[in-house]
PDB file of C-alpha atoms in Angstrom:
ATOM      1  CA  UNK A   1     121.695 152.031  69.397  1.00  0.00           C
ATOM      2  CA  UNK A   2     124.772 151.973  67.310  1.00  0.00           C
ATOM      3  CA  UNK A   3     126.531 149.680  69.919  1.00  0.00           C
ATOM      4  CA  UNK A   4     122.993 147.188  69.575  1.00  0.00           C
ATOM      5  CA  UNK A   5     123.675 147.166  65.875  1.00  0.00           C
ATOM      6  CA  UNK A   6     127.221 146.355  66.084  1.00  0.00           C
ATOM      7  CA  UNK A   7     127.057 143.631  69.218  1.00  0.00           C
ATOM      8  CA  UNK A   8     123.697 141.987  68.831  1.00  0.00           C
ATOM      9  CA  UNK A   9     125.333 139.951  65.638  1.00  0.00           C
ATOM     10  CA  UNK A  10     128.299 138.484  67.080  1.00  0.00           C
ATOM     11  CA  UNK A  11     126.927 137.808  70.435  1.00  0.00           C
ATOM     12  CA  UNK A  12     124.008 135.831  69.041  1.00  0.00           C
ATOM     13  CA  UNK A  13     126.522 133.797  66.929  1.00  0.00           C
ATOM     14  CA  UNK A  14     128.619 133.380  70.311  1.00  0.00           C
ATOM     15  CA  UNK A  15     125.481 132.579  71.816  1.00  0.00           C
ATOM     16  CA  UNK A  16     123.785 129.680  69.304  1.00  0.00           C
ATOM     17  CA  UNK A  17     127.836 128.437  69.043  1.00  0.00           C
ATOM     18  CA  UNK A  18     127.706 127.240  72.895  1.00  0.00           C
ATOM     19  CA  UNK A  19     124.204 124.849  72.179  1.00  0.00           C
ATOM     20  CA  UNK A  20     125.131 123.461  68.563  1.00  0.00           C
ATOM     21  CA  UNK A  21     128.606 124.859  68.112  1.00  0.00           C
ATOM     22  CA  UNK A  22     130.008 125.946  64.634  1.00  0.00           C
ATOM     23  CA  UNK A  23     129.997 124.723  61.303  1.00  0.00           C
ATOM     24  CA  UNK A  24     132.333 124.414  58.089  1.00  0.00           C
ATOM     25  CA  UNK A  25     133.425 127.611  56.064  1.00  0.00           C
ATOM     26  CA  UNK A  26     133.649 130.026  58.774  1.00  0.00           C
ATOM     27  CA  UNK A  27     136.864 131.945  57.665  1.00  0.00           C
ATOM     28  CA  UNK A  28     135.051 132.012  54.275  1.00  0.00           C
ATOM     29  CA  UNK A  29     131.934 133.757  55.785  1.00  0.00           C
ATOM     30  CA  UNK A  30     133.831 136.551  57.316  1.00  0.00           C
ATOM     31  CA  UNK A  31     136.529 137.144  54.338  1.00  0.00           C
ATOM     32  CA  UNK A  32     133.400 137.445  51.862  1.00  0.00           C
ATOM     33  CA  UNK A  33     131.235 138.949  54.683  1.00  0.00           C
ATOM     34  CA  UNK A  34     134.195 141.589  54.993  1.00  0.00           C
ATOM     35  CA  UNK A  35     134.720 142.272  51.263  1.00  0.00           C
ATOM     36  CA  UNK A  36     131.037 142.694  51.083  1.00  0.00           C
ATOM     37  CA  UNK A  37     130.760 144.967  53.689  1.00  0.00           C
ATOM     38  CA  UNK A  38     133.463 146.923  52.543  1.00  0.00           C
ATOM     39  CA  UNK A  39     131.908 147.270  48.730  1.00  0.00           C
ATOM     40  CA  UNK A  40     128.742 148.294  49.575  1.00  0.00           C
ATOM     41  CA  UNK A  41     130.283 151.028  52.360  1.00  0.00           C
ATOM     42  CA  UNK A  42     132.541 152.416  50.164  1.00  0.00           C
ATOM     43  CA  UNK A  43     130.687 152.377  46.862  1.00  0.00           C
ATOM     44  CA  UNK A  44     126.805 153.012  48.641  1.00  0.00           C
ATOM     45  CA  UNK A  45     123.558 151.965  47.532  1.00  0.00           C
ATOM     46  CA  UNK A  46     122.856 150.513  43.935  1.00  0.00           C
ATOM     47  CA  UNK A  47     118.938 151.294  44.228  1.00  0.00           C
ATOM     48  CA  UNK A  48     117.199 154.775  45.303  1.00  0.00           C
ATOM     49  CA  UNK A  49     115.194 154.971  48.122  1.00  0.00           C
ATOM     50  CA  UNK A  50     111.812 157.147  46.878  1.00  0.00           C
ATOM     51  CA  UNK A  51     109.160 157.457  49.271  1.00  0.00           C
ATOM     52  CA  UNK A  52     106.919 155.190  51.229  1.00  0.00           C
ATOM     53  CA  UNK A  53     105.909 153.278  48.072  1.00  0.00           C
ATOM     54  CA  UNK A  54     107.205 150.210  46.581  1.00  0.00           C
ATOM     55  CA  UNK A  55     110.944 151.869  45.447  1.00  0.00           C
ATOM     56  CA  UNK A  56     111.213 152.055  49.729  1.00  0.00           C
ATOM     57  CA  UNK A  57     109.951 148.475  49.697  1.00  0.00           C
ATOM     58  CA  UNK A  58     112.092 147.155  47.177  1.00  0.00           C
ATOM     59  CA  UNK A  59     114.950 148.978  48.264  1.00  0.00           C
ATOM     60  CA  UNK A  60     114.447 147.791  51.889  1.00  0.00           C
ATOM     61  CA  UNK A  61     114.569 144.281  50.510  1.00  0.00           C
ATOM     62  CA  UNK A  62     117.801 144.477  48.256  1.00  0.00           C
ATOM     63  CA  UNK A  63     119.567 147.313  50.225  1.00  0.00           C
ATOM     64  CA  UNK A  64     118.489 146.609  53.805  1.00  0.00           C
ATOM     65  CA  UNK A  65     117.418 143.550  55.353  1.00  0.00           C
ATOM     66  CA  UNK A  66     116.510 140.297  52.490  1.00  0.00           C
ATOM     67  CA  UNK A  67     119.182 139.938  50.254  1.00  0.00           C
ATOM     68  CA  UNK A  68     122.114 140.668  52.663  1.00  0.00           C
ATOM     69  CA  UNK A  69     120.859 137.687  54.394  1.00  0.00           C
ATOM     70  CA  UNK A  70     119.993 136.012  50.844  1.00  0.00           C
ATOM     71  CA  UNK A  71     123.394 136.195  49.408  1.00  0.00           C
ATOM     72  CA  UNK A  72     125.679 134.039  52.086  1.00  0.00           C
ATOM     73  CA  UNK A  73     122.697 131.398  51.944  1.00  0.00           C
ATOM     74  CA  UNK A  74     122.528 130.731  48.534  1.00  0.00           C
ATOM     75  CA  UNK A  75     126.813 131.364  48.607  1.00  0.00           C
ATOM     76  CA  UNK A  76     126.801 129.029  50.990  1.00  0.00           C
ATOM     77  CA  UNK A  77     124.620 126.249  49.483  1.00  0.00           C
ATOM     78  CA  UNK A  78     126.869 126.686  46.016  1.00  0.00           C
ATOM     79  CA  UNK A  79     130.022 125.693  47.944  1.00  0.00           C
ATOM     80  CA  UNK A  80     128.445 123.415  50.135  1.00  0.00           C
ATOM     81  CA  UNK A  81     126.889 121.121  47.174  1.00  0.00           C
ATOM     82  CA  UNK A  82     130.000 121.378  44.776  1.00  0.00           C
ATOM     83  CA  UNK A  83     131.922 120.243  47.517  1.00  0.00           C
ATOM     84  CA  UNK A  84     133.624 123.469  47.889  1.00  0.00           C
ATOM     85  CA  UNK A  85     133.131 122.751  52.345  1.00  0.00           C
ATOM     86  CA  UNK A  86     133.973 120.136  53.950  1.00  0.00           C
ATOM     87  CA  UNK A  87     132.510 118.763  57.294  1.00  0.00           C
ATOM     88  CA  UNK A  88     128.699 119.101  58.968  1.00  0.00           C
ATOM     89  CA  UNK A  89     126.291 122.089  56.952  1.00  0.00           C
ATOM     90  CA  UNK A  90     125.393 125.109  58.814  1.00  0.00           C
ATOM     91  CA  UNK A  91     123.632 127.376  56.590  1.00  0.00           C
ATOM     92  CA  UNK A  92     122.851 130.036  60.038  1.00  0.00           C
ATOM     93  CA  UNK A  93     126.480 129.847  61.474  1.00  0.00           C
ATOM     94  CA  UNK A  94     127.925 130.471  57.840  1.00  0.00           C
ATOM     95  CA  UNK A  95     125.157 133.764  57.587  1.00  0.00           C
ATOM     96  CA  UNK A  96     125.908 135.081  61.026  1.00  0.00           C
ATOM     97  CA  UNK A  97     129.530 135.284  60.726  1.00  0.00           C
ATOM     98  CA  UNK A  98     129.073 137.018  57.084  1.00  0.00           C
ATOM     99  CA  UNK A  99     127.247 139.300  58.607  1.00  0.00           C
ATOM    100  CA  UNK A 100     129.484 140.387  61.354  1.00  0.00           C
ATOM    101  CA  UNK A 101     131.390 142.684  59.170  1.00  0.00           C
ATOM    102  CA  UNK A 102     128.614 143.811  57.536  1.00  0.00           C
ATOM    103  CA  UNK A 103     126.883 144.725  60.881  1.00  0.00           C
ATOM    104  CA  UNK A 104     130.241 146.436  62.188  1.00  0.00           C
ATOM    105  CA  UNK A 105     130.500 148.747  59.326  1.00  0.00           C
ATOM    106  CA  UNK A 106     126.387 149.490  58.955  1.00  0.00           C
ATOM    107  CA  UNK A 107     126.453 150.434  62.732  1.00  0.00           C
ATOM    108  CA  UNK A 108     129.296 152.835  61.165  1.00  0.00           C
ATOM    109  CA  UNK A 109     127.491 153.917  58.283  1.00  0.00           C
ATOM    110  CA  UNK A 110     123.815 154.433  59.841  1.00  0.00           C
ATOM    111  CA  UNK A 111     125.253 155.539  63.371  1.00  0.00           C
ATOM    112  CA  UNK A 112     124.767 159.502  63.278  1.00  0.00           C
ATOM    113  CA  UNK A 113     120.902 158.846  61.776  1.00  0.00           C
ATOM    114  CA  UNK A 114     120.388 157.359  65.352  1.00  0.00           C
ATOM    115  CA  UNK A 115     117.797 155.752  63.417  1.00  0.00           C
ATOM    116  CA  UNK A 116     115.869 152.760  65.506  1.00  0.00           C
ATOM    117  CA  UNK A 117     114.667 150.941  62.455  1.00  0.00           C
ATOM    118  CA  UNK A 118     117.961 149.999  60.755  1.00  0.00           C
ATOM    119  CA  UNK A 119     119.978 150.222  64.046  1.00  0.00           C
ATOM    120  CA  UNK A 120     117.689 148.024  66.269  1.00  0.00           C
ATOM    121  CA  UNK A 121     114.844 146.207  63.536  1.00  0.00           C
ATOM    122  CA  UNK A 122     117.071 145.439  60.779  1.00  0.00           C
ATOM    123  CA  UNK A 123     119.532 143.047  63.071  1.00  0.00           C
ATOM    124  CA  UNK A 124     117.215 141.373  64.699  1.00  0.00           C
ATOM    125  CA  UNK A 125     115.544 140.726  61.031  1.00  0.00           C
ATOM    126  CA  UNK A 126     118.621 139.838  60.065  1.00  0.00           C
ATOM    127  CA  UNK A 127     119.175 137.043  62.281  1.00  0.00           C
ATOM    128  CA  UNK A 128     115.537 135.707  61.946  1.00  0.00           C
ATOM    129  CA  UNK A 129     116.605 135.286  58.661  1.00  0.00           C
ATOM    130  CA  UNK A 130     119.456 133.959  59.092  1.00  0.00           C
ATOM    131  CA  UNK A 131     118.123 131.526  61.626  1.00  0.00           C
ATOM    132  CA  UNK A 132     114.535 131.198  60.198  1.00  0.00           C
ATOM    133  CA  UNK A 133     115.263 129.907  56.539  1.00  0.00           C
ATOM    134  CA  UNK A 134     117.984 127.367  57.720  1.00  0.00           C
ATOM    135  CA  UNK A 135     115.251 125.787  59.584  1.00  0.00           C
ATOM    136  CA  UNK A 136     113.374 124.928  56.859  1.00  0.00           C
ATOM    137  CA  UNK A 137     116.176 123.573  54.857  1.00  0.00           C
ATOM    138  CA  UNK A 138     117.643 121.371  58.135  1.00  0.00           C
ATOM    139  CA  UNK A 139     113.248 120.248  58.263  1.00  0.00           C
ATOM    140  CA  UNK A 140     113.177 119.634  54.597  1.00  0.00           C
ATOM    141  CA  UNK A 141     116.740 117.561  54.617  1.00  0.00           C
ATOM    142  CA  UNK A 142     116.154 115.422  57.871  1.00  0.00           C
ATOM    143  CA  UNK A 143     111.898 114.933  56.834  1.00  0.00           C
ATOM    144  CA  UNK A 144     112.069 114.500  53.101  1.00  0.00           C
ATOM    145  CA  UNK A 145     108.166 113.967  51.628  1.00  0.00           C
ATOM    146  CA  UNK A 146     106.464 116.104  49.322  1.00  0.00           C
ATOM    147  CA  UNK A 147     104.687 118.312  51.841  1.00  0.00           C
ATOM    148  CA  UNK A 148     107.624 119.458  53.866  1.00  0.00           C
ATOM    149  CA  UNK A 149     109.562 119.993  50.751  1.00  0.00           C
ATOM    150  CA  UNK A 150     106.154 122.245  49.740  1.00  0.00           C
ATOM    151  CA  UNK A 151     105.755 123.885  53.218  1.00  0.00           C
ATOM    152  CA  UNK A 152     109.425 124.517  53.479  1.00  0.00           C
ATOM    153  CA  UNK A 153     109.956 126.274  49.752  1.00  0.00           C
ATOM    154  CA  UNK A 154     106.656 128.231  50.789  1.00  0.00           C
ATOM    155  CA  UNK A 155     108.307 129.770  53.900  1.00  0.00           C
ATOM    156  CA  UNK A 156     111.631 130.253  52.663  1.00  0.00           C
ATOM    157  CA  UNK A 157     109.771 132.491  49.811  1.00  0.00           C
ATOM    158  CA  UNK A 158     107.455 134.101  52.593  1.00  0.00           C
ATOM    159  CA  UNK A 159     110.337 135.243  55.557  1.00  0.00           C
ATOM    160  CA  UNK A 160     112.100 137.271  53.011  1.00  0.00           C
ATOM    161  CA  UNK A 161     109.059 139.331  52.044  1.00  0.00           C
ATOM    162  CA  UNK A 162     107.654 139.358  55.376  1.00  0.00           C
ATOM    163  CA  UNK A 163     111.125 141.165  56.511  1.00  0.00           C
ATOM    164  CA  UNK A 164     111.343 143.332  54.171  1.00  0.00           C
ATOM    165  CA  UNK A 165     107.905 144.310  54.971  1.00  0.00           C
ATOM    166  CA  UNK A 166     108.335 144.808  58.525  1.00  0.00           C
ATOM    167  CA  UNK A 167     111.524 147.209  57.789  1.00  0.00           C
ATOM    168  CA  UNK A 168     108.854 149.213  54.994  1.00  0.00           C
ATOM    169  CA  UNK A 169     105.977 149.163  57.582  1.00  0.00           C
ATOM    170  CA  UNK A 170     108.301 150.564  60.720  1.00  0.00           C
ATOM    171  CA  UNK A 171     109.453 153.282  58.180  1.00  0.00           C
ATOM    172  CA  UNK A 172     106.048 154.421  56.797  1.00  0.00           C
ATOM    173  CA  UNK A 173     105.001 154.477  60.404  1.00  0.00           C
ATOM    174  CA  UNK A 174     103.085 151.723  60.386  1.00  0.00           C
ATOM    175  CA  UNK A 175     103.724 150.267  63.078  1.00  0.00           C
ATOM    176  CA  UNK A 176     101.543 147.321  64.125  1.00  0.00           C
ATOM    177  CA  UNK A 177     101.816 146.091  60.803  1.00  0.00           C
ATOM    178  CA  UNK A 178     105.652 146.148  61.495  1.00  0.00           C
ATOM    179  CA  UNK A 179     105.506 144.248  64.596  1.00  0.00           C
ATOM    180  CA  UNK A 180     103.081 141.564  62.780  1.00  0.00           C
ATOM    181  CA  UNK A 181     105.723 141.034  60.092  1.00  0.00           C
ATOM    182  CA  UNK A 182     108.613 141.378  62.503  1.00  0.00           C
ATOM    183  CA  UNK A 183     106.615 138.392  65.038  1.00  0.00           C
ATOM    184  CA  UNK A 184     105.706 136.294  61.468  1.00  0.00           C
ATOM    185  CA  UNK A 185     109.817 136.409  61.033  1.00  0.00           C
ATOM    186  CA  UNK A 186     111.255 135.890  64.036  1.00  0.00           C
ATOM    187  CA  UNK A 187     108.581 132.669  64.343  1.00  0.00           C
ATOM    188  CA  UNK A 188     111.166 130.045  62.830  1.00  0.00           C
ATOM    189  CA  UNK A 189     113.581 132.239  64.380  1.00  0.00           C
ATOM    190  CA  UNK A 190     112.033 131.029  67.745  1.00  0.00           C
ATOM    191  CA  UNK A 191     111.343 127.694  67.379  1.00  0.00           C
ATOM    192  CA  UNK A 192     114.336 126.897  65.763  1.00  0.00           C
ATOM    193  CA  UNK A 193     116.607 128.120  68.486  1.00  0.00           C
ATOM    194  CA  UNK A 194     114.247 126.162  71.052  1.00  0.00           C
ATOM    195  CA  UNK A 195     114.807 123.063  69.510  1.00  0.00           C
ATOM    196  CA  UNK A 196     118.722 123.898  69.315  1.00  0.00           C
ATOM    197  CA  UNK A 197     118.740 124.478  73.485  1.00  0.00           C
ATOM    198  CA  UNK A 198     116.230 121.268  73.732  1.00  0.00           C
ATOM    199  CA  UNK A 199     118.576 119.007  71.918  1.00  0.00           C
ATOM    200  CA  UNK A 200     121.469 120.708  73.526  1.00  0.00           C
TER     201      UNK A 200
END
């Protein structure tokens, strides 16, 4: 499982690259990706776990699976809009490559828990994320009216909770509800990459 959580990242990026190829800012992605990484391995987790309750929740979506996604986005559309990248925007490349490192050194870091939520769930939420919210930014920027801008803010809000929800629900044992919210993630997920191989 350790191998899955240390392969499945780069081979998905290698993967997408060959239907749409790569975008700007990819040495970028993995120097910040790698000092990232290297932070949180070294210095551990800013918030406490708790229980099943909202703490594992929260914690789940800071620590775990949201806001490592979150961060190279939003990074991403900073430099992007101040001109800080040059060339075509690729919000998902840009994500997938920071999270490389970040994947390498979690496989590291959660590899003697042998643990199948964060070793197996947690990169594949990852790159639904990654994926997912990108393709409601590309839908918003190429179909620019009122309701996609609406639809599109809605979603981007909803994946991130939804993830975080799915990672909560697998560990409180939950599991159906952590497939549901796993499935409602990786839904962009899919049809974005279908219309990627399509247009390919």
């Amino acid at each position: 499982m350790s191998i899955f959580c240390l392969l499945w990242v780069p081979l998905f990026f290698l993967l997408r690259r060959t239907f749409i190829g790569g975008g700007s800012g990819g040495v970028w992605a993995l120097l910040l990706g790698s000092i990232t990484a290297l932070l949180q391995f070294f210095l551990g987790y800013w918030l406490s776990p708790g229980g099943f309750g909202f703490s594992r929740w929260l914690f789940g979506f800071v620590e775990i699976v949201s806001l490592p996604v979150l961060v190279p986005l939003i990074l991403y559309a900073l430099l992007y809009f101040l001109r800080g990248l040059s060339g075509s925007a690729d919000f998902a490349n840009f994500a997938l490559l920071w999270l490389i490192p970040v994947a390498a050194l979690r496989a590291i870091g959660w590899g003697p828990t042998n643990d199948v939520i964060l070793l197996i769930s947690v990169p594949l939420l990852w790159t639904a994320l990654a994926v997912g919210i990108p393709f409601f930014i590309n839908w918003t920027a190429n179909n620019f009216r009122w309701y996609t801008v609406t639809i599109s803010v809605l979603c981007i809000m909803i994946l991130p909770v939804s993830a975080a929800t799915a990672y909560w629900a697998f560990f409180s044992q939950q599991t159906a509800l952590g497939f549901l919210m796993l499935f409602v993630t990786s839904v962009p997920f899919a049809l974005s990459m279908t219309f990627d191989v399509l247009h390919a």
